[in-house]
Amino acid sequence: MQLAERTWPELGEYVAEESVAVVPLGSTEQHGPHLPLATDHLIAEALASEAADRAGFLRTPPVRIGVSEHHRQFHGTMWVDPGAFRDYVESLTRNLTYHGVDRVVYVNAHGGNVQHLREVGRRLRRDRTAYAIEWMWDESIPDLVFDSFAHNGPHGGPKETAMIQHIAPELVREGKLASARDGGVVDLSAAPTQQFGARTYYDSADNSPNGVFGDQTEATAEIGAELFEAATEQLVNLLEWLDGQPFEDLMPKPHVDPQPGSGRSTSR
């Protein structure tokens, strides 16, 4: 059920019965010479839509620009400051709670958003407004992702390439897969990313000349379809689990025992 396609009476009927919403988030940033800048938000939107439809929950419009300044040297990348991103997502979520939603899953497909979505969820839970959690597709099926590729990569690699081959094949520059591999870093451990236990990089351009990692030629639409189905199943399971939890059980505990003034012995 997509919020933007419904009328307000229909949404009133939804929140009279349900309290779960799905919010897709991604980025608009470089994904090498073979994938579109839309890669992350396309994946998030497709997974959120499929899972919401299967489970019967509400899906909001997407957040398509995220925390991506570390890709800024590559043409076309867009980003917002972390604080602005957190405040925007928090405000959007509080808007949902005004209409009767008190559980939100952030369907996220961009690593740069993770810590900020976690912070937003922490804020909302702390004041008991809502329970909002971040979900990232590849982290829900790590074994399948690992087993599918000999040389995976955290950005613009075969896992994301396969997903876009499945979701939007017309946007993949198939003739650029070999050059993406040869112009990037196939094995991340070969990149000069650490010295004596310290991370020495801040930007994607510090690690990869063309901004991507892994062997993109390993990707196929068939693998993408398998990844998509497995991740969707995990997301549906999460939504159904969340829907079944008493709201109070999702909220923070008031204190751990023993509490000061409880009458219990505090001898030292």
PDB file of C-alpha atoms in Angstrom, residues 27-236:
ATOM      1  CA  SER A  27      21.199   8.069  -1.917  1.00  0.00           C
ATOM      2  CA  THR A  28      21.919   9.822  -5.179  1.00  0.00           C
ATOM      3  CA  GLU A  29      25.626   9.207  -5.574  1.00  0.00           C
ATOM      4  CA  GLN A  30      28.230   7.730  -7.865  1.00  0.00           C
ATOM      5  CA  HIS A  31      28.215   3.980  -8.346  1.00  0.00           C
ATOM      6  CA  GLY A  32      31.023   3.708 -10.855  1.00  0.00           C
ATOM      7  CA  PRO A  33      30.912   3.834 -14.648  1.00  0.00           C
ATOM      8  CA  HIS A  34      28.330   1.058 -14.921  1.00  0.00           C
ATOM      9  CA  LEU A  35      25.523   1.886 -12.482  1.00  0.00           C
ATOM     10  CA  PRO A  36      23.251   4.931 -12.166  1.00  0.00           C
ATOM     11  CA  LEU A  37      23.476   7.436  -9.331  1.00  0.00           C
ATOM     12  CA  ALA A  38      20.005   6.240  -8.352  1.00  0.00           C
ATOM     13  CA  THR A  39      21.264   2.753  -7.442  1.00  0.00           C
ATOM     14  CA  ASP A  40      20.702   2.883  -3.686  1.00  0.00           C
ATOM     15  CA  HIS A  41      17.289   4.460  -3.676  1.00  0.00           C
ATOM     16  CA  LEU A  42      16.098   2.238  -6.517  1.00  0.00           C
ATOM     17  CA  ILE A  43      16.979  -0.833  -4.470  1.00  0.00           C
ATOM     18  CA  ALA A  44      15.369   0.568  -1.309  1.00  0.00           C
ATOM     19  CA  GLU A  45      12.167   1.556  -3.104  1.00  0.00           C
ATOM     20  CA  ALA A  46      11.810  -1.791  -4.880  1.00  0.00           C
ATOM     21  CA  LEU A  47      12.307  -3.819  -1.703  1.00  0.00           C
ATOM     22  CA  ALA A  48      10.073  -1.568   0.393  1.00  0.00           C
ATOM     23  CA  SER A  49       7.273  -1.689  -2.172  1.00  0.00           C
ATOM     24  CA  GLU A  50       7.398  -5.449  -2.602  1.00  0.00           C
ATOM     25  CA  ALA A  51       7.531  -6.202   1.112  1.00  0.00           C
ATOM     26  CA  ALA A  52       4.832  -3.667   2.002  1.00  0.00           C
ATOM     27  CA  ASP A  53       2.512  -5.105  -0.643  1.00  0.00           C
ATOM     28  CA  ARG A  54       3.089  -8.685   0.497  1.00  0.00           C
ATOM     29  CA  ALA A  55       2.638  -7.888   4.181  1.00  0.00           C
ATOM     30  CA  GLY A  56      -0.179  -5.365   3.710  1.00  0.00           C
ATOM     31  CA  PHE A  57       1.554  -2.396   5.300  1.00  0.00           C
ATOM     32  CA  LEU A  58       1.967   1.252   4.361  1.00  0.00           C
ATOM     33  CA  ARG A  59       4.919   2.459   2.284  1.00  0.00           C
ATOM     34  CA  THR A  60       5.802   6.152   2.272  1.00  0.00           C
ATOM     35  CA  PRO A  61       7.454   8.119  -0.535  1.00  0.00           C
ATOM     36  CA  PRO A  62      11.242   7.597  -0.584  1.00  0.00           C
ATOM     37  CA  VAL A  63      14.092   9.699   0.759  1.00  0.00           C
ATOM     38  CA  ARG A  64      16.428   9.752  -2.241  1.00  0.00           C
ATOM     39  CA  ILE A  65      19.304  11.961  -1.069  1.00  0.00           C
ATOM     40  CA  GLY A  66      21.301  10.892   1.960  1.00  0.00           C
ATOM     41  CA  VAL A  67      24.637  11.298   3.722  1.00  0.00           C
ATOM     42  CA  SER A  68      27.012  10.933   0.775  1.00  0.00           C
ATOM     43  CA  GLU A  69      29.644  13.640   1.069  1.00  0.00           C
ATOM     44  CA  HIS A  70      32.370  10.980   0.983  1.00  0.00           C
ATOM     45  CA  HIS A  71      31.528  10.481  -2.712  1.00  0.00           C
ATOM     46  CA  ARG A  72      31.570  14.195  -3.544  1.00  0.00           C
ATOM     47  CA  GLN A  73      34.622  14.086  -5.853  1.00  0.00           C
ATOM     48  CA  PHE A  74      32.613  12.079  -8.389  1.00  0.00           C
ATOM     49  CA  HIS A  75      30.414  14.132 -10.695  1.00  0.00           C
ATOM     50  CA  GLY A  76      26.710  14.311  -9.906  1.00  0.00           C
ATOM     51  CA  THR A  77      26.816  13.007  -6.354  1.00  0.00           C
ATOM     52  CA  MET A  78      24.324  14.810  -4.113  1.00  0.00           C
ATOM     53  CA  TRP A  79      24.288  14.882  -0.331  1.00  0.00           C
ATOM     54  CA  VAL A  80      22.937  16.607   2.731  1.00  0.00           C
ATOM     55  CA  ASP A  81      24.770  17.283   5.967  1.00  0.00           C
ATOM     56  CA  PRO A  82      24.337  14.554   8.588  1.00  0.00           C
ATOM     57  CA  GLY A  83      22.482  16.832  11.002  1.00  0.00           C
ATOM     58  CA  ALA A  84      20.050  17.963   8.325  1.00  0.00           C
ATOM     59  CA  PHE A  85      19.442  14.352   7.316  1.00  0.00           C
ATOM     60  CA  ARG A  86      18.756  13.246  10.886  1.00  0.00           C
ATOM     61  CA  ASP A  87      16.419  16.157  11.545  1.00  0.00           C
ATOM     62  CA  TYR A  88      14.540  15.614   8.286  1.00  0.00           C
ATOM     63  CA  VAL A  89      14.000  11.895   8.875  1.00  0.00           C
ATOM     64  CA  GLU A  90      12.998  12.520  12.477  1.00  0.00           C
ATOM     65  CA  SER A  91      10.498  15.175  11.433  1.00  0.00           C
ATOM     66  CA  LEU A  92       9.087  12.917   8.718  1.00  0.00           C
ATOM     67  CA  THR A  93       8.678  10.096  11.222  1.00  0.00           C
ATOM     68  CA  ARG A  94       7.002  12.323  13.805  1.00  0.00           C
ATOM     69  CA  ASN A  95       4.591  13.330  11.044  1.00  0.00           C
ATOM     70  CA  LEU A  96       3.673   9.656  10.624  1.00  0.00           C
ATOM     71  CA  THR A  97       3.057   9.290  14.349  1.00  0.00           C
ATOM     72  CA  TYR A  98       0.641  12.224  14.232  1.00  0.00           C
ATOM     73  CA  HIS A  99      -1.468  10.158  11.849  1.00  0.00           C
ATOM     74  CA  GLY A 100      -1.394   7.035  14.011  1.00  0.00           C
ATOM     75  CA  VAL A 101       1.773   5.162  13.064  1.00  0.00           C
ATOM     76  CA  ASP A 102       3.991   4.132  15.980  1.00  0.00           C
ATOM     77  CA  ARG A 103       6.333   1.559  14.349  1.00  0.00           C
ATOM     78  CA  VAL A 104       8.567   2.376  11.406  1.00  0.00           C
ATOM     79  CA  VAL A 105      11.093   0.367   9.433  1.00  0.00           C
ATOM     80  CA  TYR A 106      13.659   2.443   7.560  1.00  0.00           C
ATOM     81  CA  VAL A 107      14.386   0.317   4.487  1.00  0.00           C
ATOM     82  CA  ASN A 108      17.855   1.617   3.808  1.00  0.00           C
ATOM     83  CA  ALA A 109      20.220   0.803   0.948  1.00  0.00           C
ATOM     84  CA  HIS A 110      23.056   3.247   1.664  1.00  0.00           C
ATOM     85  CA  GLY A 111      25.744   2.575   4.239  1.00  0.00           C
ATOM     86  CA  GLY A 112      26.322   6.273   4.892  1.00  0.00           C
ATOM     87  CA  ASN A 113      22.815   6.578   6.329  1.00  0.00           C
ATOM     88  CA  VAL A 114      23.065   3.771   8.875  1.00  0.00           C
ATOM     89  CA  GLN A 115      24.447   5.501  11.961  1.00  0.00           C
ATOM     90  CA  HIS A 116      22.174   8.492  11.443  1.00  0.00           C
ATOM     91  CA  LEU A 117      19.029   6.395  11.125  1.00  0.00           C
ATOM     92  CA  ARG A 118      20.025   4.562  14.283  1.00  0.00           C
ATOM     93  CA  GLU A 119      20.342   7.892  16.072  1.00  0.00           C
ATOM     94  CA  VAL A 120      16.909   9.005  14.862  1.00  0.00           C
ATOM     95  CA  GLY A 121      15.409   5.753  16.082  1.00  0.00           C
ATOM     96  CA  ARG A 122      17.102   6.235  19.443  1.00  0.00           C
ATOM     97  CA  ARG A 123      15.657   9.756  19.787  1.00  0.00           C
ATOM     98  CA  LEU A 124      12.122   8.631  18.963  1.00  0.00           C
ATOM     99  CA  ARG A 125      12.281   5.686  21.321  1.00  0.00           C
ATOM    100  CA  ARG A 126      13.776   7.737  24.120  1.00  0.00           C
ATOM    101  CA  ASP A 127      10.742  10.024  24.259  1.00  0.00           C
ATOM    102  CA  ARG A 128       8.385   7.104  23.591  1.00  0.00           C
ATOM    103  CA  THR A 129       7.072   8.600  20.356  1.00  0.00           C
ATOM    104  CA  ALA A 130       7.693   5.575  18.130  1.00  0.00           C
ATOM    105  CA  TYR A 131       9.817   2.516  17.594  1.00  0.00           C
ATOM    106  CA  ALA A 132      11.825   3.043  14.397  1.00  0.00           C
ATOM    107  CA  ILE A 133      14.567   0.715  13.221  1.00  0.00           C
ATOM    108  CA  GLU A 134      16.993   0.685  10.316  1.00  0.00           C
ATOM    109  CA  TRP A 135      17.112  -2.335   7.994  1.00  0.00           C
ATOM    110  CA  MET A 136      19.693  -2.853   5.263  1.00  0.00           C
ATOM    111  CA  TRP A 137      19.057  -5.479   2.632  1.00  0.00           C
ATOM    112  CA  ASP A 138      22.489  -7.070   2.274  1.00  0.00           C
ATOM    113  CA  GLU A 139      22.900  -7.342   6.036  1.00  0.00           C
ATOM    114  CA  SER A 140      19.709  -9.399   6.174  1.00  0.00           C
ATOM    115  CA  ILE A 141      21.153 -12.109   3.876  1.00  0.00           C
ATOM    116  CA  PRO A 142      24.936 -12.032   4.490  1.00  0.00           C
ATOM    117  CA  ASP A 143      25.594 -15.704   3.741  1.00  0.00           C
ATOM    118  CA  LEU A 144      23.784 -15.593   0.414  1.00  0.00           C
ATOM    119  CA  VAL A 145      25.620 -12.419  -0.619  1.00  0.00           C
ATOM    120  CA  PHE A 146      28.965 -13.922   0.385  1.00  0.00           C
ATOM    121  CA  ASP A 147      28.324 -17.194  -1.410  1.00  0.00           C
ATOM    122  CA  SER A 148      27.108 -15.520  -4.612  1.00  0.00           C
ATOM    123  CA  PHE A 149      30.366 -13.785  -5.536  1.00  0.00           C
ATOM    124  CA  ALA A 150      34.061 -14.586  -5.419  1.00  0.00           C
ATOM    125  CA  HIS A 151      34.950 -10.880  -5.265  1.00  0.00           C
ATOM    126  CA  ASN A 152      32.179  -8.901  -3.645  1.00  0.00           C
ATOM    127  CA  GLY A 153      32.531  -5.204  -2.907  1.00  0.00           C
ATOM    128  CA  PRO A 154      30.895  -2.819  -0.442  1.00  0.00           C
ATOM    129  CA  HIS A 155      30.082  -0.188  -3.071  1.00  0.00           C
ATOM    130  CA  GLY A 156      29.151  -0.526  -6.730  1.00  0.00           C
ATOM    131  CA  GLY A 157      30.199  -4.160  -6.565  1.00  0.00           C
ATOM    132  CA  PRO A 158      28.527  -7.264  -7.955  1.00  0.00           C
ATOM    133  CA  LYS A 159      25.769  -7.395  -5.313  1.00  0.00           C
ATOM    134  CA  GLU A 160      24.447  -3.939  -6.219  1.00  0.00           C
ATOM    135  CA  THR A 161      25.090  -4.557  -9.902  1.00  0.00           C
ATOM    136  CA  ALA A 162      23.048  -7.764  -9.792  1.00  0.00           C
ATOM    137  CA  MET A 163      20.219  -6.045  -7.952  1.00  0.00           C
ATOM    138  CA  ILE A 164      19.962  -3.273 -10.564  1.00  0.00           C
ATOM    139  CA  GLN A 165      20.234  -5.833 -13.373  1.00  0.00           C
ATOM    140  CA  HIS A 166      17.111  -7.377 -11.850  1.00  0.00           C
ATOM    141  CA  ILE A 167      15.230  -4.197 -10.848  1.00  0.00           C
ATOM    142  CA  ALA A 168      16.111  -1.808 -13.693  1.00  0.00           C
ATOM    143  CA  PRO A 169      18.247  -3.607 -16.301  1.00  0.00           C
ATOM    144  CA  GLU A 170      17.926  -0.746 -18.771  1.00  0.00           C
ATOM    145  CA  LEU A 171      20.002   1.438 -16.439  1.00  0.00           C
ATOM    146  CA  VAL A 172      23.032  -0.895 -16.254  1.00  0.00           C
ATOM    147  CA  ARG A 173      25.866  -0.092 -18.668  1.00  0.00           C
ATOM    148  CA  GLU A 174      26.640  -3.721 -19.432  1.00  0.00           C
ATOM    149  CA  GLY A 175      29.549  -2.757 -21.663  1.00  0.00           C
ATOM    150  CA  LYS A 176      31.233  -1.042 -18.704  1.00  0.00           C
ATOM    151  CA  LEU A 177      31.321  -3.983 -16.276  1.00  0.00           C
ATOM    152  CA  ALA A 178      34.869  -5.037 -17.154  1.00  0.00           C
ATOM    153  CA  SER A 179      36.186  -1.470 -17.054  1.00  0.00           C
ATOM    154  CA  ALA A 180      34.440  -0.927 -13.714  1.00  0.00           C
ATOM    155  CA  ARG A 181      36.319  -3.929 -12.353  1.00  0.00           C
ATOM    156  CA  ASP A 182      39.657  -3.003 -13.950  1.00  0.00           C
ATOM    157  CA  GLY A 183      39.461   0.667 -12.991  1.00  0.00           C
ATOM    158  CA  GLY A 184      38.419   0.047  -9.404  1.00  0.00           C
ATOM    159  CA  VAL A 185      39.613  -2.206  -6.604  1.00  0.00           C
ATOM    160  CA  VAL A 186      38.670  -5.869  -6.907  1.00  0.00           C
ATOM    161  CA  ASP A 187      39.917  -6.822  -3.437  1.00  0.00           C
ATOM    162  CA  LEU A 188      39.288  -4.191  -0.761  1.00  0.00           C
ATOM    163  CA  SER A 189      42.098  -5.603   1.370  1.00  0.00           C
ATOM    164  CA  ALA A 190      44.493  -4.446  -1.365  1.00  0.00           C
ATOM    165  CA  ALA A 191      43.435  -0.822  -0.929  1.00  0.00           C
ATOM    166  CA  PRO A 192      45.657   1.352   1.319  1.00  0.00           C
ATOM    167  CA  THR A 193      42.899   1.869   3.856  1.00  0.00           C
ATOM    168  CA  GLN A 194      44.678   1.247   7.162  1.00  0.00           C
ATOM    169  CA  GLN A 195      48.020   1.984   8.725  1.00  0.00           C
ATOM    170  CA  PHE A 196      49.012   0.541  12.104  1.00  0.00           C
ATOM    171  CA  GLY A 197      45.383   0.046  13.129  1.00  0.00           C
ATOM    172  CA  ALA A 198      44.148   3.459  11.989  1.00  0.00           C
ATOM    173  CA  ARG A 199      41.766   4.103   9.115  1.00  0.00           C
ATOM    174  CA  THR A 200      43.628   6.466   6.830  1.00  0.00           C
ATOM    175  CA  TYR A 201      40.803   7.319   4.442  1.00  0.00           C
ATOM    176  CA  TYR A 202      37.783   9.572   4.510  1.00  0.00           C
ATOM    177  CA  ASP A 203      36.552   9.641   0.914  1.00  0.00           C
ATOM    178  CA  SER A 204      35.729   6.973  -1.630  1.00  0.00           C
ATOM    179  CA  ALA A 205      38.226   8.597  -3.981  1.00  0.00           C
ATOM    180  CA  ASP A 206      40.981   7.811  -1.472  1.00  0.00           C
ATOM    181  CA  ASN A 207      40.467   4.095  -2.057  1.00  0.00           C
ATOM    182  CA  SER A 208      39.239   3.543  -5.600  1.00  0.00           C
ATOM    183  CA  PRO A 209      40.054   5.514  -8.778  1.00  0.00           C
ATOM    184  CA  ASN A 210      36.581   4.967 -10.223  1.00  0.00           C
ATOM    185  CA  GLY A 211      34.745   4.726  -6.914  1.00  0.00           C
ATOM    186  CA  VAL A 212      33.814   1.035  -6.880  1.00  0.00           C
ATOM    187  CA  PHE A 213      35.003  -2.280  -5.469  1.00  0.00           C
ATOM    188  CA  GLY A 214      34.700  -5.950  -6.367  1.00  0.00           C
ATOM    189  CA  ASP A 215      34.315  -7.775  -9.661  1.00  0.00           C
ATOM    190  CA  GLN A 216      31.247  -6.429 -11.405  1.00  0.00           C
ATOM    191  CA  THR A 217      31.483  -9.037 -14.180  1.00  0.00           C
ATOM    192  CA  GLU A 218      30.307 -11.679 -11.694  1.00  0.00           C
ATOM    193  CA  ALA A 219      26.864 -10.091 -11.499  1.00  0.00           C
ATOM    194  CA  THR A 220      23.812 -11.398 -13.330  1.00  0.00           C
ATOM    195  CA  ALA A 221      20.113 -10.562 -13.285  1.00  0.00           C
ATOM    196  CA  GLU A 222      19.415 -14.116 -12.136  1.00  0.00           C
ATOM    197  CA  ILE A 223      21.589 -13.652  -9.052  1.00  0.00           C
ATOM    198  CA  GLY A 224      19.909 -10.296  -8.506  1.00  0.00           C
ATOM    199  CA  ALA A 225      16.486 -11.920  -8.549  1.00  0.00           C
ATOM    200  CA  GLU A 226      17.625 -14.454  -5.948  1.00  0.00           C
ATOM    201  CA  LEU A 227      19.039 -11.733  -3.707  1.00  0.00           C
ATOM    202  CA  PHE A 228      15.903  -9.634  -4.114  1.00  0.00           C
ATOM    203  CA  GLU A 229      13.573 -12.482  -3.191  1.00  0.00           C
ATOM    204  CA  ALA A 230      15.626 -13.515  -0.159  1.00  0.00           C
ATOM    205  CA  ALA A 231      15.901  -9.955   1.153  1.00  0.00           C
ATOM    206  CA  THR A 232      12.200  -9.309   0.582  1.00  0.00           C
ATOM    207  CA  GLU A 233      11.337 -12.401   2.602  1.00  0.00           C
ATOM    208  CA  GLN A 234      13.498 -11.164   5.466  1.00  0.00           C
ATOM    209  CA  LEU A 235      11.871  -7.739   5.365  1.00  0.00           C
ATOM    210  CA  VAL A 236       8.372  -9.230   5.383  1.00  0.00           C
TER     211      VAL A 236
END
